[in-house]
CSV table of C-alpha atoms in Angstrom, one decimal:
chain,number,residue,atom,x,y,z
A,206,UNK,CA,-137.9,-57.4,-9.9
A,207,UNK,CA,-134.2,-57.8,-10.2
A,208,UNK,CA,-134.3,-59.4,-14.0
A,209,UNK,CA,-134.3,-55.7,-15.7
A,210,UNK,CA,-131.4,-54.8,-13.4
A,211,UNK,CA,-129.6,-57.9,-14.3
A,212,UNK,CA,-130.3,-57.6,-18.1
A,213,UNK,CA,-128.8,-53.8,-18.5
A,214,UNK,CA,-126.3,-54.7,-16.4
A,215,UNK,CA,-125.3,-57.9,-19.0
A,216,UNK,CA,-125.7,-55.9,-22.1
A,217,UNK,CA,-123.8,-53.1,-20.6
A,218,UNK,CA,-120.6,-55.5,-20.0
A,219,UNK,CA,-121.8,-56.9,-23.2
A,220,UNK,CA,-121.5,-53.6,-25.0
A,221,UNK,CA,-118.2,-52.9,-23.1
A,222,UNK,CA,-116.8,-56.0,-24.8
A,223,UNK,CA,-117.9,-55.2,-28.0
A,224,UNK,CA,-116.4,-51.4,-27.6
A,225,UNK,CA,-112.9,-52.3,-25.8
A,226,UNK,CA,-112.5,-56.0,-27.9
A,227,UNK,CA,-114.6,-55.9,-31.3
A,228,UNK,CA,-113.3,-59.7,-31.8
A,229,UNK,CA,-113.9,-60.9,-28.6
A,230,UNK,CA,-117.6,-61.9,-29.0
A,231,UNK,CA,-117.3,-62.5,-32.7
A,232,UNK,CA,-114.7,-65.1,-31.5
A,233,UNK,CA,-116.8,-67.2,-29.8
A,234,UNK,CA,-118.4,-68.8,-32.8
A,235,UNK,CA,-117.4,-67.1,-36.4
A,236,UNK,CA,-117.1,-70.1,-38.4
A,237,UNK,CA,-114.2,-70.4,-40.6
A,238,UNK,CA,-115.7,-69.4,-43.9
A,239,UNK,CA,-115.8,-72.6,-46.9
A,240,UNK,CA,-112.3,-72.1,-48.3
A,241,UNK,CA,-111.5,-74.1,-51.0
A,242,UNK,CA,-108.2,-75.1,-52.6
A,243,UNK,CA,-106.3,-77.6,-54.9
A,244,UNK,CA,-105.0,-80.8,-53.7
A,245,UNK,CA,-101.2,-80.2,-53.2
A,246,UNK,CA,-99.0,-81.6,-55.9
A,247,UNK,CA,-96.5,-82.7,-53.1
A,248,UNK,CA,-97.8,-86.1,-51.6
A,249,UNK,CA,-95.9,-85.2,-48.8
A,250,UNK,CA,-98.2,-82.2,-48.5
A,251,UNK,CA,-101.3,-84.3,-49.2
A,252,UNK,CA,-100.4,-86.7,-46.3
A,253,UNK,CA,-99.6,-83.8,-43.7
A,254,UNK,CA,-103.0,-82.0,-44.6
A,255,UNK,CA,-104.8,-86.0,-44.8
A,256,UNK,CA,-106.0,-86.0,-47.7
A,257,UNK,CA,-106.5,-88.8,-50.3
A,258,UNK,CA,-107.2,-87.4,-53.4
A,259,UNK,CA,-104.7,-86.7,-56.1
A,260,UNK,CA,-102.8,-83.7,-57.0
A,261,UNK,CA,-104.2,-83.7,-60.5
A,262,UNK,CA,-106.3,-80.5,-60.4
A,263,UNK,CA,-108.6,-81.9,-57.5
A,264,UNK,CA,-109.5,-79.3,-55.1
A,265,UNK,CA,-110.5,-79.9,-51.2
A,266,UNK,CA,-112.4,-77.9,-48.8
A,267,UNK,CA,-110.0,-76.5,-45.9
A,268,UNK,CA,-113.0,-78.2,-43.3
A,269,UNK,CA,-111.2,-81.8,-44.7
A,270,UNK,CA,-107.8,-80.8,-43.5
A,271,UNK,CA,-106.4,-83.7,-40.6
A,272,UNK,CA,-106.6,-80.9,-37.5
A,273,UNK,CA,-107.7,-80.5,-34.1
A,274,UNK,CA,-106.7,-76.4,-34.4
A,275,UNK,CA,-105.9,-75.5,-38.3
A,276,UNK,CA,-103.7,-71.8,-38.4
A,277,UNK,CA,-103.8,-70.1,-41.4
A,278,UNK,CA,-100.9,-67.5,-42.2
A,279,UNK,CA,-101.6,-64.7,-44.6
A,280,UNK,CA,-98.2,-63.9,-46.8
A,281,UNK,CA,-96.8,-62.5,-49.7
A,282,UNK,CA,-94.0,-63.3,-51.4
A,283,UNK,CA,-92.8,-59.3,-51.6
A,284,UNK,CA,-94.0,-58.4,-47.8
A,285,UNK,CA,-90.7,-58.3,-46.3
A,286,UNK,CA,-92.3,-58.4,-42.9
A,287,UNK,CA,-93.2,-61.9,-44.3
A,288,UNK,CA,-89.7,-62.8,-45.2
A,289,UNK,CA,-88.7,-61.6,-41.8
A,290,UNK,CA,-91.2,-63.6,-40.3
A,291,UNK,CA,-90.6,-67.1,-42.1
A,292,UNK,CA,-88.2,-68.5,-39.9
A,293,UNK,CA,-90.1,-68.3,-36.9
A,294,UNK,CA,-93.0,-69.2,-38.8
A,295,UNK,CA,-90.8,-72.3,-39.7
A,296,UNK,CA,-90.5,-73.0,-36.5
A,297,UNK,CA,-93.4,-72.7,-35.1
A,298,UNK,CA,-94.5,-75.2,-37.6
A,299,UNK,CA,-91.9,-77.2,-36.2
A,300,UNK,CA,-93.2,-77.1,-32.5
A,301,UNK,CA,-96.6,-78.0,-33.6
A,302,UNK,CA,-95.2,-81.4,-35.1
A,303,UNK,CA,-93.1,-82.1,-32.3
A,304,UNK,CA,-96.7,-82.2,-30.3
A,305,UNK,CA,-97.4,-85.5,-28.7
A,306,UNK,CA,-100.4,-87.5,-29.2
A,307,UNK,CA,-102.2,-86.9,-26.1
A,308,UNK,CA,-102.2,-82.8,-27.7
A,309,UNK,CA,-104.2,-81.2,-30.0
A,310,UNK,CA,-103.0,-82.6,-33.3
A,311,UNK,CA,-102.3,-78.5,-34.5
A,312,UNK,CA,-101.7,-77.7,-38.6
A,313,UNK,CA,-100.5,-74.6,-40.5
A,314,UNK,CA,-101.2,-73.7,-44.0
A,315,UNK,CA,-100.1,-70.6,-45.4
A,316,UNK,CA,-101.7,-68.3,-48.2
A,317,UNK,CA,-99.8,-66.1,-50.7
A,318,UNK,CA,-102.5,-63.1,-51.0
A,319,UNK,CA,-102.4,-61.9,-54.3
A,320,UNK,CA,-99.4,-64.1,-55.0
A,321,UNK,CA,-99.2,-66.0,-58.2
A,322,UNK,CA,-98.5,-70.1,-57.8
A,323,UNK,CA,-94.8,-69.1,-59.1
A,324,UNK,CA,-94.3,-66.7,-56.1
A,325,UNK,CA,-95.6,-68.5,-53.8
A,326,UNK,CA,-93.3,-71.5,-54.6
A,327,UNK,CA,-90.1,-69.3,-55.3
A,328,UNK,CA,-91.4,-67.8,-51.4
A,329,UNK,CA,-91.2,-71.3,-50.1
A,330,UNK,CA,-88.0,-72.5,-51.7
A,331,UNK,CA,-86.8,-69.3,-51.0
A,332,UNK,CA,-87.3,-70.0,-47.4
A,333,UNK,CA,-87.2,-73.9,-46.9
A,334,UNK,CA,-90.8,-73.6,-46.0
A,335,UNK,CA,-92.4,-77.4,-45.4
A,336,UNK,CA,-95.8,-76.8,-44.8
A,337,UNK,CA,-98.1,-77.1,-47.8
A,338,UNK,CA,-98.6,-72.6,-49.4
A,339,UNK,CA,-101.5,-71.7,-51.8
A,340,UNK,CA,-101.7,-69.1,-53.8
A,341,UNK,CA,-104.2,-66.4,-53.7
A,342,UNK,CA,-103.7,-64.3,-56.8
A,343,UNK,CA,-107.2,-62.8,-56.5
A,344,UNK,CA,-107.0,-62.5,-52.8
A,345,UNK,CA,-110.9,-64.4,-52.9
A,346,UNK,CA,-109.2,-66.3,-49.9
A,347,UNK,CA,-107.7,-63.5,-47.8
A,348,UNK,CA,-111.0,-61.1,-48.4
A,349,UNK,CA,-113.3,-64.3,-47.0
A,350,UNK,CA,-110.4,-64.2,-44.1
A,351,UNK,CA,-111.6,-60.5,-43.6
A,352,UNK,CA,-107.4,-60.0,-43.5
A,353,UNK,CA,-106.0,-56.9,-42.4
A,354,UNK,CA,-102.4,-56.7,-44.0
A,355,UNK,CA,-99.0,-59.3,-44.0
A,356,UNK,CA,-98.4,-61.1,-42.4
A,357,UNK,CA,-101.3,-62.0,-40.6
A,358,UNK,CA,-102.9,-65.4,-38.8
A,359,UNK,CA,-106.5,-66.7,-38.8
A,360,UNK,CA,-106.8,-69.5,-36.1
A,361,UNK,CA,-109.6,-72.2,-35.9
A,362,UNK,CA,-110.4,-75.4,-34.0
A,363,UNK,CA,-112.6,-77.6,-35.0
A,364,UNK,CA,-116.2,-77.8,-33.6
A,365,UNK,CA,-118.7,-80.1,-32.5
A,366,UNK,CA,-120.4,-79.7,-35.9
A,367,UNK,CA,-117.3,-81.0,-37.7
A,368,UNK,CA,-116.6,-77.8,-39.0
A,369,UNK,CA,-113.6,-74.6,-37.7
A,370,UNK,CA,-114.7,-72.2,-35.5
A,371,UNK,CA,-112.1,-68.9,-35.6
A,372,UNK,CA,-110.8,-68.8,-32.2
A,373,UNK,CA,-108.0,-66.1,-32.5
A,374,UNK,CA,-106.9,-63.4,-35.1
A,375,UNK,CA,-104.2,-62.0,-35.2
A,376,UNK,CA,-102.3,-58.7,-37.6
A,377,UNK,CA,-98.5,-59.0,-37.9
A,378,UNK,CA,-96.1,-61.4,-36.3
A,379,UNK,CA,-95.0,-63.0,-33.0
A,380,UNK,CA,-92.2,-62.6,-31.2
A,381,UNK,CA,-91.7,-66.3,-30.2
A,382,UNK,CA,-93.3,-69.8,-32.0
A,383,UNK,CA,-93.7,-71.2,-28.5
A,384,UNK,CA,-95.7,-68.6,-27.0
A,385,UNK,CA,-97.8,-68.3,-30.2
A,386,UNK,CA,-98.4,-71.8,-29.8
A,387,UNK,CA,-99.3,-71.7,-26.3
A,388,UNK,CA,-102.0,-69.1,-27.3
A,389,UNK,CA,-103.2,-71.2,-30.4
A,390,UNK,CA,-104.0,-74.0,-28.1
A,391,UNK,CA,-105.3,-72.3,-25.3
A,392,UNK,CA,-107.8,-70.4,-27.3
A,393,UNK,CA,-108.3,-73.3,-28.9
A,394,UNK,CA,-109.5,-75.2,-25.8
A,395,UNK,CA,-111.5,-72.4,-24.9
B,350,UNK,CA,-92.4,-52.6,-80.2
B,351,UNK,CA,-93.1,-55.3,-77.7
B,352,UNK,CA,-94.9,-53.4,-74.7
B,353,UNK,CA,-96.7,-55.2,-72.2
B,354,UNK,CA,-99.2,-53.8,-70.1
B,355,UNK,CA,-100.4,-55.6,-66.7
B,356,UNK,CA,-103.4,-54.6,-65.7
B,357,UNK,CA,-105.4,-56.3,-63.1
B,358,UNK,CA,-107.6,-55.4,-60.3
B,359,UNK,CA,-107.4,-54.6,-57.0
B,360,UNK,CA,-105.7,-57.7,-55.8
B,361,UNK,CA,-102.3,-56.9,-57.1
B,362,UNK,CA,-102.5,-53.5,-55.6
B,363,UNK,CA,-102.2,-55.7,-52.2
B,364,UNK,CA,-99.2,-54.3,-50.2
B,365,UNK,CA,-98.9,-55.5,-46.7
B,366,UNK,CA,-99.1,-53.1,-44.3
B,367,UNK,CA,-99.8,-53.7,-40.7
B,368,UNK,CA,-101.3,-54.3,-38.2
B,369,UNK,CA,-103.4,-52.4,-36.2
B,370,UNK,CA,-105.8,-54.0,-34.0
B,371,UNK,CA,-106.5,-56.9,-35.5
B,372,UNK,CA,-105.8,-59.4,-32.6
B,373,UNK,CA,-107.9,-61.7,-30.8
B,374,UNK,CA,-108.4,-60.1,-27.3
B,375,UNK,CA,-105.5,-61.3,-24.8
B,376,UNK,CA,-102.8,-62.3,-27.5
B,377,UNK,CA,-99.3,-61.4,-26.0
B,378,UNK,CA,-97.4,-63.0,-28.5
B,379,UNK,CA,-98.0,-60.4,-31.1
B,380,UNK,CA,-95.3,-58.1,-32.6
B,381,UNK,CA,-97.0,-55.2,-34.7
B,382,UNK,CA,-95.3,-53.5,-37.7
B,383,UNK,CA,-96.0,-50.1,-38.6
B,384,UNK,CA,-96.6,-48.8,-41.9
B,385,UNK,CA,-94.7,-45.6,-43.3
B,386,UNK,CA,-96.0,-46.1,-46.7
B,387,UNK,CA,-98.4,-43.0,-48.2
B,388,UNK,CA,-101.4,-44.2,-49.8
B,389,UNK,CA,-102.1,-42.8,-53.2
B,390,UNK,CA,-105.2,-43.8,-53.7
B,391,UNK,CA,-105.7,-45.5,-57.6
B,392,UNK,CA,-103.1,-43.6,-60.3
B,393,UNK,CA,-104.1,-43.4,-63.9
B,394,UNK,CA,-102.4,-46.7,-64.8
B,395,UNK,CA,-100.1,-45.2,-67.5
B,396,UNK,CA,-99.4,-41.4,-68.0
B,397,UNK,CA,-96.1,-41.7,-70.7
B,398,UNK,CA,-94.8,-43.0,-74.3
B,399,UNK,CA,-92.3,-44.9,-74.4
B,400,UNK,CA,-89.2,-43.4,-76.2
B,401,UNK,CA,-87.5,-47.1,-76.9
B,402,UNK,CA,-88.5,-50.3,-78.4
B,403,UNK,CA,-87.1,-53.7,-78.6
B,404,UNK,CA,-84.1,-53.6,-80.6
B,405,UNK,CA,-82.9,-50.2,-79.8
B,406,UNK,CA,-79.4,-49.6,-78.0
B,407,UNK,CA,-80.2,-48.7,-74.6
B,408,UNK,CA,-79.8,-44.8,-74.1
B,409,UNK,CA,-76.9,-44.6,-71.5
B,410,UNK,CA,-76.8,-42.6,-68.5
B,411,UNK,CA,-74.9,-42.1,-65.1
B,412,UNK,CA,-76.7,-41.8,-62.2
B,413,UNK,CA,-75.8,-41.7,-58.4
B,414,UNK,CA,-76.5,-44.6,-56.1
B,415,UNK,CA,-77.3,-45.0,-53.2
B,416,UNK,CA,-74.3,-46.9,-52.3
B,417,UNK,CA,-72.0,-43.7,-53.1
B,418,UNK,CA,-71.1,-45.0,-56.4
B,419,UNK,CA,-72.0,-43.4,-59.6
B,420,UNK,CA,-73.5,-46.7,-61.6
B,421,UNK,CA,-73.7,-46.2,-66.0
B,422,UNK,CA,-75.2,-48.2,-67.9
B,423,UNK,CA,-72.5,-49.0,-70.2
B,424,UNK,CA,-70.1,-50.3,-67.8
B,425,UNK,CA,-72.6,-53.8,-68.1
B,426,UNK,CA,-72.0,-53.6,-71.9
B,427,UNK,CA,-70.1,-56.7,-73.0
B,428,UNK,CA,-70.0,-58.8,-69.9
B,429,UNK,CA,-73.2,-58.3,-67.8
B,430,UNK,CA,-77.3,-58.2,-69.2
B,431,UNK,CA,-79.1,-55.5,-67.4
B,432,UNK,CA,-82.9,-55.1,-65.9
B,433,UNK,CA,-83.6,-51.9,-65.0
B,434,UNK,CA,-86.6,-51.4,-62.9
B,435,UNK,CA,-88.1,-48.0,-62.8
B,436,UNK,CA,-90.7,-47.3,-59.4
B,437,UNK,CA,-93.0,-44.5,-59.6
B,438,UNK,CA,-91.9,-43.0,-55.8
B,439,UNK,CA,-90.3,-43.9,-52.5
B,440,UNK,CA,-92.8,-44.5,-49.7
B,441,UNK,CA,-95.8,-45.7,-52.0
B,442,UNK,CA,-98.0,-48.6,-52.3
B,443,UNK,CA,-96.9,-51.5,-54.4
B,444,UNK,CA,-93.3,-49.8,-54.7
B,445,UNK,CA,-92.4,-50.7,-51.1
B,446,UNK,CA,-93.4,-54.4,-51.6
B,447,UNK,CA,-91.8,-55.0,-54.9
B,448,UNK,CA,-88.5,-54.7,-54.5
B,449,UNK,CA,-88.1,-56.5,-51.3
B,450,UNK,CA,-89.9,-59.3,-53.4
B,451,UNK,CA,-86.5,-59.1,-55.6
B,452,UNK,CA,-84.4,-58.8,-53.0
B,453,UNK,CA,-85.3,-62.9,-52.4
B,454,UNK,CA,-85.0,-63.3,-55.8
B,455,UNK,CA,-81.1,-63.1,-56.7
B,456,UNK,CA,-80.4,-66.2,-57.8
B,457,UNK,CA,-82.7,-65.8,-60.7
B,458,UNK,CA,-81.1,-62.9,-61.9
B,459,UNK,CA,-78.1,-64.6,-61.5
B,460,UNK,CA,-78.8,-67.8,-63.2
B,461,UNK,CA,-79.5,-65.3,-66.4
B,462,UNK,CA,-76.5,-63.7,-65.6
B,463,UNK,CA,-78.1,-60.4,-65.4
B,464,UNK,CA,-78.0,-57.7,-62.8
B,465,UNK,CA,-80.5,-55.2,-61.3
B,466,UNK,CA,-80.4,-51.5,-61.8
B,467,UNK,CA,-83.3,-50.0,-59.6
B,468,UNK,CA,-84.4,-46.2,-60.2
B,469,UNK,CA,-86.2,-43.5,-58.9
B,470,UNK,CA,-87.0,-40.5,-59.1
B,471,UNK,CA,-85.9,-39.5,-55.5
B,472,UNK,CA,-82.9,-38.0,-54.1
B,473,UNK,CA,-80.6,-40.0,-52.6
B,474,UNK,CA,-81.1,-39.8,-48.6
B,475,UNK,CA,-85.0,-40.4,-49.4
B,476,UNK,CA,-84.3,-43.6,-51.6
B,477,UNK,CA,-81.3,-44.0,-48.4
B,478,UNK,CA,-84.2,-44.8,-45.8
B,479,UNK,CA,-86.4,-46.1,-47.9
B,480,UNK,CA,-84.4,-48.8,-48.5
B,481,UNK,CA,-83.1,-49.3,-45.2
B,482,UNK,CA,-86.7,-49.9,-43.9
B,483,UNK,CA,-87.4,-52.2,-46.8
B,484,UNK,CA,-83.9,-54.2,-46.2
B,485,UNK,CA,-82.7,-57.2,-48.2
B,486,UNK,CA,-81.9,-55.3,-50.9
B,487,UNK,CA,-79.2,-56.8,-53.1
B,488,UNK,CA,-79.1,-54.4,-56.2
B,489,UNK,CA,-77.6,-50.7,-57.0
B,490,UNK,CA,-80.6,-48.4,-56.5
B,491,UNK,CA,-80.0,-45.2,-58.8
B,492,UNK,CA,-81.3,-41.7,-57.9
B,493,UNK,CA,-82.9,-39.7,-61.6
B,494,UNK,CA,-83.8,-37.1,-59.4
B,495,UNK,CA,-81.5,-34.4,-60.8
B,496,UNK,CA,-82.3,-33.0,-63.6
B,497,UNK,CA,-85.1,-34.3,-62.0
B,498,UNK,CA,-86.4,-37.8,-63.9
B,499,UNK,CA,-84.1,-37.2,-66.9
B,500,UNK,CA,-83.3,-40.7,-67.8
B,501,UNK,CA,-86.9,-41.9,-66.7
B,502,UNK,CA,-87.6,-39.1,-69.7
B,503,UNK,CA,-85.3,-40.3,-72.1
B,504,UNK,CA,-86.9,-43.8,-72.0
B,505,UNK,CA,-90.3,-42.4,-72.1
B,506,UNK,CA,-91.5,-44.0,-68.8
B,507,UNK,CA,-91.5,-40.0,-66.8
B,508,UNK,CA,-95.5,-39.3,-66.0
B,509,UNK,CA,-97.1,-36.2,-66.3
B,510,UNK,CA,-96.7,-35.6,-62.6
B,511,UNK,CA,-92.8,-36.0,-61.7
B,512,UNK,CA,-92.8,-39.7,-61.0
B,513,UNK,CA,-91.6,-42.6,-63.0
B,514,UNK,CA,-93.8,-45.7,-64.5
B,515,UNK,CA,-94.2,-48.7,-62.8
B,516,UNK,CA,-91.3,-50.7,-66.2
B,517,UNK,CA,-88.8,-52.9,-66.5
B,518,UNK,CA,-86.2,-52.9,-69.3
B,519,UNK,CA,-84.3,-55.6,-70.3
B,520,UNK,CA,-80.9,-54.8,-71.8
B,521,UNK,CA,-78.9,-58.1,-73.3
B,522,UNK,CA,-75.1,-57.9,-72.9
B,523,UNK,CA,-74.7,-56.0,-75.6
B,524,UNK,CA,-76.6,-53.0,-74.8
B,525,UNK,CA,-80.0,-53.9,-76.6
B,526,UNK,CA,-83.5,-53.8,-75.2
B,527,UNK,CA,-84.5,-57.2,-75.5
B,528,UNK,CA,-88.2,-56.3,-73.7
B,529,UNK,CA,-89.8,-54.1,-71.7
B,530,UNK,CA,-92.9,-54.0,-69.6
B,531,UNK,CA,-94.9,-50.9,-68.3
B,532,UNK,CA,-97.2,-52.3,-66.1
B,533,UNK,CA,-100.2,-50.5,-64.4
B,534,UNK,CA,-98.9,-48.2,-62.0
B,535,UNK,CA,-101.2,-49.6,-59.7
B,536,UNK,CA,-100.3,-53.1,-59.9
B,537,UNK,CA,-97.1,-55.0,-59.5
B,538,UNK,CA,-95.5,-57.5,-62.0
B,539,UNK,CA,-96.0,-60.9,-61.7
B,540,UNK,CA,-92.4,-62.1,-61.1
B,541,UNK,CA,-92.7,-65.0,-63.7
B,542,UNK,CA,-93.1,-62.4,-66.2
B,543,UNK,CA,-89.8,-61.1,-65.4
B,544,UNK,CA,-88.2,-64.8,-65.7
B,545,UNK,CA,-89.8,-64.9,-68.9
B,546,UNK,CA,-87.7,-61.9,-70.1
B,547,UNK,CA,-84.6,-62.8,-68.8
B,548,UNK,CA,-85.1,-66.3,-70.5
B,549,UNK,CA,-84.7,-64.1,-74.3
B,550,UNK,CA,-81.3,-63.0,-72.5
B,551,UNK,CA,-79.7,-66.3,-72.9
């Protein structure tokens, strides 16, 4: 008797959540689409991501990358939102090292969207950047990401298939790496 | 005449602008940048001839900048090699994220010992705030706005509608055009192919 009431009454907070949040029940299990990129040159970036293969023109799938939560940042070189944004960006890549073990073991790559491998590496000399940057001169990476502009952030966590689920999106910056952090991980435990 | 043409699709019109509403519900960590560029839609990627070549003397010119000084050309000649880098229009796509991509990249100008003349076709308090939102940058930016885009004219880089090509001119110490690229309007220049010119400088 009560089941119709109960169903209109779920798809109406349903269709409340799709109007007022269009992400929020996409979030709850948009895989992170197959992203694939070459092995870093830098073994130092080989070990951070955990990967074993050479940097010899070998590729790896982003669902191999060494993470509990994986964050990927959406640059460019000539955004200079994106150069405004590096240092905390830095940092916040700093804070997710400094994790302990009994956290979420949290990673960072960053893409250059329709940066060249040259401007991607002048970006992250330019700006002491440690974590391993790709380049995405045909933006195939950032249009799979469904990006919306620079600098931007596609979080995942990993799922109980072994692959990412997104968990948060996010346009522009953040005001502090800590609480960006905090957020990562809670909507990664989520 | 060694003129290269960039043309590429619609990834290298990629500008970033922000950042509206594309957040995971309950984020409070999120700062949003607004965009004040104007979307031009896609230009015809070349509307000009080129009035140099490589070899030529660079025609000289005086313009105003933005930093009060009045910047010509000539005063470089003998001591300094010069890349001039002409923008279609303040405020527009691809413009407002290529020079900010300079402004990081100093030191390579400098290892060539070359500076950078950037010029536009609009008056000086537009080209004023336009570079104060963009920030970080380093070089003399030169108003041609009056007689309107009369030096972008004399180079051959002045469209059919009032705005400048998307080119660079390289001008060795001695006042020669050692390259030039006019790249699609639409589409920025890779910055290695700008490296690659200044390399010829040395």
């Amino acid at each position: 008797m009560h089941k119709p009431i109960i169903f209109m009454l779920r798809a109406g907070v349903m269709l409340m959540l799709f109007v007022c949040f269009p992400g929020a029940l996409m979030a709850e299990s948009e895989p992170l689409p197959q992203l694939v990129l070459p092995v870093p040159a830098d073994e130092h970036h080989r070990t951070y991501l955990g990967l074993q293969e050479s940097g010899d023109g070998a590729t790896f799938e982003v669902v191999e990358i060494d993470a509990d939560i994986l964050l990927i940042e959406l640059f460019s070189m000539y955004c200079p939102y994106c150069q405004a944004e590096a240092p905390l960006v830095n940092e916040l890549y700093e804070l997710m090292q400094a994790l302990s073990g009994s956290e979420p073991k949290v990673k960072i790559i960053g893409i250059g969207a329709s940066n060249s491998d040259f401007e991607v590496d002048h970006f992250g000399k330019t700006y002491d950047v440690e974590f391993p940057l790709f380049s995405d001169q045909d933006m195939a990476i950032y249009n799979a990401l469904a990006g919306a502009g620079t600098p931007g952030f596609v979080g995942a966590r990993r799922d109980a298939a072994g692959g990412f689920s997104i968990v948060l999106r996010q346009s522009g910056g953040f005001y502090s790496a800590a609480d960006f952090l905090k957020e990562l991980i809670a909507a990664g435990a989520n | 005449m060694k003129v290269m043409i960039y043309k590429a699709g619609l990834a290298a019109c990629f500008c970033c602008i922000l950042a509206l509403g594309w957040a995971t519900p309950g984020l409070t960590a999120q700062k949003h940048y607004s965009s004040l560029v104007y979307d031009t839609g896609r230009l015809q990627p070349v509307d000009s001839e080129l009035q140099v070549q490589v070899g030529d003397i660079a025609p000289d010119f005086e313009l105003p900048a933005i930093s009060g000084k009045a910047v010509r050309l000539s005063t470089f000649r003998g001591h300094k090699n010069v890349v001039i880098s002409f923008v279609p229009a303040a405020w527009t796509p691809v413009c407002s994220d290529q020079w900010p991509g300079y402004g990081i990249s100093r030191p390579l100008f400098d290892q060539y010992n070359a500076t950078l003349l950037g010029i536009s076709v609009d008056n000086v308090p537009t080209l004023h705030a336009w570079v104060q939102q963009m920030g970080n940058i380093w070089f003399e930016v030169l108003s041609d706005f009056w007689p309107h885009g009369e030096v972008a004219s004399r180079y051959g880089v002045l469209r059919g509608d009032g705005t400048a090509e998307r080119a660079l001119i390289f001008i060795d110490h001695q006042g020669r055009i050692s390259g030039l690229i006019v790249s699609d309007i639409n589409v920025r220049p890779p910055l290695e192919s700008i490296v690659k010119e200044l390399e010829k400088l040395n």
